[in-house]
CSV table of N, CA and C in Angstrom, one decimal:
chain,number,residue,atom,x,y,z
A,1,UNK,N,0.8,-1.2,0.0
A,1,UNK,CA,0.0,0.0,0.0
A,1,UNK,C,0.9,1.3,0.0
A,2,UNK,N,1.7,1.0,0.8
A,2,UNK,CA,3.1,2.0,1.1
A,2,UNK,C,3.4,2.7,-0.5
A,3,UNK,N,4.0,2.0,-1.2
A,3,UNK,CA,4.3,1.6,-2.7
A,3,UNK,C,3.5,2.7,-3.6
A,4,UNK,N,2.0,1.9,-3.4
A,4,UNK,CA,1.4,2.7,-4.0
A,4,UNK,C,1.1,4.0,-3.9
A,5,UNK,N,0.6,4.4,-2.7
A,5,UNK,CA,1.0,5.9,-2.7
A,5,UNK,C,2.1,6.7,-2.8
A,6,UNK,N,3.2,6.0,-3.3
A,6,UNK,CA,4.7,6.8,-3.3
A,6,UNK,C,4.4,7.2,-4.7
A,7,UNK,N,3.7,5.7,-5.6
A,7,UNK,CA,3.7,5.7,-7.0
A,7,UNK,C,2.7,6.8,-7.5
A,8,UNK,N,1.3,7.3,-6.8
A,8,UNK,CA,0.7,7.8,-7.4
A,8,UNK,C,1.1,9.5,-6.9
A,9,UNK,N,0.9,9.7,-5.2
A,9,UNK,CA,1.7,11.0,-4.9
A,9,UNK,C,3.0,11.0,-4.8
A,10,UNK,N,4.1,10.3,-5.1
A,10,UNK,CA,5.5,10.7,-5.0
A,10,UNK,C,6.3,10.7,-3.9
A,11,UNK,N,7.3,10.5,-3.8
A,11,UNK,CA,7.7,10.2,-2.9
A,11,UNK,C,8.0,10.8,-1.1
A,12,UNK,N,7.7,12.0,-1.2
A,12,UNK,CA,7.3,12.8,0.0
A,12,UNK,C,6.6,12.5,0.6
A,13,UNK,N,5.2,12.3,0.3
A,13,UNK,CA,4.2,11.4,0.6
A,13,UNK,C,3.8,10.3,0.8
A,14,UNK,N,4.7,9.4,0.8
A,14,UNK,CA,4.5,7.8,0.9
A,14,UNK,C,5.2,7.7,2.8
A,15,UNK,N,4.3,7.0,3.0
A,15,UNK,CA,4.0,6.6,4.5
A,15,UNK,C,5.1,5.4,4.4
A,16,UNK,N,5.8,5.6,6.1
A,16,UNK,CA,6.9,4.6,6.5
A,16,UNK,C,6.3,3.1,6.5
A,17,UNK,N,5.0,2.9,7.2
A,17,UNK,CA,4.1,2.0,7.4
A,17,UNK,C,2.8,2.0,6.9
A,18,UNK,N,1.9,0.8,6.5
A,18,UNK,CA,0.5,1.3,6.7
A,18,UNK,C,0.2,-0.5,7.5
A,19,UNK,N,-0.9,0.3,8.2
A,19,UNK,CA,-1.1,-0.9,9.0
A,19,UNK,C,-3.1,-1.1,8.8
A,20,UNK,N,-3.6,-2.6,8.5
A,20,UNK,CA,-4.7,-2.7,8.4
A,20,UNK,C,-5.3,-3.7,9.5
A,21,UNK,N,-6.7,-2.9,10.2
A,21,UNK,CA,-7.4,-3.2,10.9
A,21,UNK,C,-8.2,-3.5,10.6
A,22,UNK,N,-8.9,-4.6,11.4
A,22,UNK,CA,-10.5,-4.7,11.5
A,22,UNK,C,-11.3,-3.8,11.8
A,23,UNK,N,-11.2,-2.8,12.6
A,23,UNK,CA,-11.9,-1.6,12.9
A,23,UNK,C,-11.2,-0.7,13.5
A,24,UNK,N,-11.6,0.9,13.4
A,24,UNK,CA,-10.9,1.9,13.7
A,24,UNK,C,-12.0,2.3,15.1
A,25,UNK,N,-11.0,2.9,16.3
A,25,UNK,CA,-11.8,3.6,17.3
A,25,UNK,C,-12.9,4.2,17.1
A,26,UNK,N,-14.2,4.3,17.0
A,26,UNK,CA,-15.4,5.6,17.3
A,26,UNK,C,-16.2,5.8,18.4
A,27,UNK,N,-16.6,6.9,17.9
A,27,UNK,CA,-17.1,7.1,19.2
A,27,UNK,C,-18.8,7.0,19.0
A,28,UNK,N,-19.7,7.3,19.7
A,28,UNK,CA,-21.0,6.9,19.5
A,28,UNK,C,-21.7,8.0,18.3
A,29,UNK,N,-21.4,8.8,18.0
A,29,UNK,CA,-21.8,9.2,17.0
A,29,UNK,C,-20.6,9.0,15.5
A,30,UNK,N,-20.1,7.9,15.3
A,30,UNK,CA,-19.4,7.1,14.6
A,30,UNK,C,-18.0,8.0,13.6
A,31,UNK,N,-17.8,8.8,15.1
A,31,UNK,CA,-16.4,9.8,14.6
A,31,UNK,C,-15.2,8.9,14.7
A,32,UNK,N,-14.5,8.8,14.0
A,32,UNK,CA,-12.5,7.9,14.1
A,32,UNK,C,-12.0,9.1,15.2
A,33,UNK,N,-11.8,8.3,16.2
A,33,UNK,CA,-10.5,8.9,17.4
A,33,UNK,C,-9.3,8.6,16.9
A,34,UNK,N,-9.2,9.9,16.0
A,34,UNK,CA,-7.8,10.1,15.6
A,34,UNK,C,-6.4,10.4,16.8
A,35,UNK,N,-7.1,10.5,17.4
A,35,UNK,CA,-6.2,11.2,19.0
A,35,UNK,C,-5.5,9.9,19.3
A,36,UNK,N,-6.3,9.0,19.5
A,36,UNK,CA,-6.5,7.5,20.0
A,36,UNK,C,-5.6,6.9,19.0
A,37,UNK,N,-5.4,6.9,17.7
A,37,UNK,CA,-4.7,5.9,17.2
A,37,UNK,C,-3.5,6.4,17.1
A,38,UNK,N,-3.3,7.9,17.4
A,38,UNK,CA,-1.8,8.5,17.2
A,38,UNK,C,-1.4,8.0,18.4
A,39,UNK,N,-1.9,8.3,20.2
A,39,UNK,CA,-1.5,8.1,20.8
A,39,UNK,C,-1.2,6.5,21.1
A,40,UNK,N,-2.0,5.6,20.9
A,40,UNK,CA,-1.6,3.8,20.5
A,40,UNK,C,-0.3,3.5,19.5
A,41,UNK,N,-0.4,4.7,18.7
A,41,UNK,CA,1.2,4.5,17.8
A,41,UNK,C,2.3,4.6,18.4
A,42,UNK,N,1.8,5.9,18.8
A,42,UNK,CA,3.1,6.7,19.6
A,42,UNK,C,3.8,5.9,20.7
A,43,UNK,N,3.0,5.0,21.1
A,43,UNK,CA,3.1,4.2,22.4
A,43,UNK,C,2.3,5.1,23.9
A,44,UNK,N,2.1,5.9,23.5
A,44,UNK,CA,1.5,7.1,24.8
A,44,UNK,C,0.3,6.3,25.2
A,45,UNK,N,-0.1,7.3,26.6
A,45,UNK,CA,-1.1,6.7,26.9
A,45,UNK,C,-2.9,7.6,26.2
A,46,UNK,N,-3.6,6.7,26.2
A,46,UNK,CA,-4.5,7.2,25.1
A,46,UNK,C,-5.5,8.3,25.7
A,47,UNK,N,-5.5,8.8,27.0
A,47,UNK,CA,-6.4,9.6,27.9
A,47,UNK,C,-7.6,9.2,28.0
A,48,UNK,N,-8.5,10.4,27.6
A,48,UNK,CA,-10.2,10.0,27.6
A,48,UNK,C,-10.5,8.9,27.0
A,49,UNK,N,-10.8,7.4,27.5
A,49,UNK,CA,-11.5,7.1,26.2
A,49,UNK,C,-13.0,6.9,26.7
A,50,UNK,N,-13.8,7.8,27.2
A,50,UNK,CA,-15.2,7.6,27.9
A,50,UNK,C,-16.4,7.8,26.8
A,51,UNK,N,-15.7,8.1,25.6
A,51,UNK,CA,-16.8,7.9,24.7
A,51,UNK,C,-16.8,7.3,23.6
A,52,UNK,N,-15.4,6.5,23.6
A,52,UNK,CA,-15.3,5.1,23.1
A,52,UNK,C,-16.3,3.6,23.0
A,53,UNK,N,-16.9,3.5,21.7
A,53,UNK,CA,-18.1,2.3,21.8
A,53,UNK,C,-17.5,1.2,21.9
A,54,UNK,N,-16.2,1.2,20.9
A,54,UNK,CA,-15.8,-0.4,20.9
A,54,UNK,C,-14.3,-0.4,21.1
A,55,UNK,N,-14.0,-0.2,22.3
A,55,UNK,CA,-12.3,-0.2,23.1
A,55,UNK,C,-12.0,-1.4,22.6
A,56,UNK,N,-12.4,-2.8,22.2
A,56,UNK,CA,-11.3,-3.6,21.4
A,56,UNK,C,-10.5,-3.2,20.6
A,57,UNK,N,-11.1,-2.3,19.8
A,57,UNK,CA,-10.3,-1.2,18.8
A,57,UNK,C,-8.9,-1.5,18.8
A,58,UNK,N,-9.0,-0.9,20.0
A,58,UNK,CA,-7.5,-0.3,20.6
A,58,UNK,C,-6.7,-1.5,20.9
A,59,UNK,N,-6.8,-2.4,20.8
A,59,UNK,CA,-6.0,-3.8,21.4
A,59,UNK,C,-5.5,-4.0,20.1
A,60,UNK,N,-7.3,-4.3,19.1
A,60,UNK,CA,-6.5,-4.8,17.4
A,60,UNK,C,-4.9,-4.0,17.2
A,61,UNK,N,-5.3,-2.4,17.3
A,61,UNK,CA,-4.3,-1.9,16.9
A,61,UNK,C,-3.3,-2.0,17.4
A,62,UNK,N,-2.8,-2.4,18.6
A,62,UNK,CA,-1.5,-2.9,19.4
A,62,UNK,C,-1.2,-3.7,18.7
A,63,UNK,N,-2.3,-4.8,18.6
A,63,UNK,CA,-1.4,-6.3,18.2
A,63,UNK,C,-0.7,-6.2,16.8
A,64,UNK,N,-1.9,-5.5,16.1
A,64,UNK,CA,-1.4,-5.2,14.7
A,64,UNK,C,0.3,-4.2,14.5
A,65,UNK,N,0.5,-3.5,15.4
A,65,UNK,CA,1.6,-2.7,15.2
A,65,UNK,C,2.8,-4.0,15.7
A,66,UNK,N,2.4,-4.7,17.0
A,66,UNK,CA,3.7,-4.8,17.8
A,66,UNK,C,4.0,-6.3,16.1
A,67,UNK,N,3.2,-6.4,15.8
A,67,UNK,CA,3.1,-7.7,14.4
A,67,UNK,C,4.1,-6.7,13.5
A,68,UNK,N,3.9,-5.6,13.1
A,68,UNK,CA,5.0,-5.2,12.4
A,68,UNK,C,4.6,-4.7,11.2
């Protein structure tokens, strides 16, 4: 996937990683907690998550990163 966006936007733009999930964080009105997956990247801790519907979320994305 990496590849491909280097191929279509060039190479500035091409991401170090892409990593694919079963599902992204939301919240009850079905927004992506983008906060949430920087901070699960970053390794930080993720703060609020009290309006988080489906906190499995956040595991997939561990597992998926610490996978590589």
């Amino acid at each position: 996937a990496a590849k491909r966006i280097q191929e279509r936007l060039g190479r500035p733009f091409a991401p170090r990683a892409v990593f694919i999930v079963p599902q992204l964080p939301k919240t009850r009105s079905s927004k992506i907690m983008r906060r949430v997956i920087r901070s699960v990247y970053s390794g930080l801790p993720a703060g609020d998550l009290s309006s988080l519907v489906n906190p499995e979320a956040i595991a997939e994305i561990e597992r998926v990163i610490k996978q590589g």
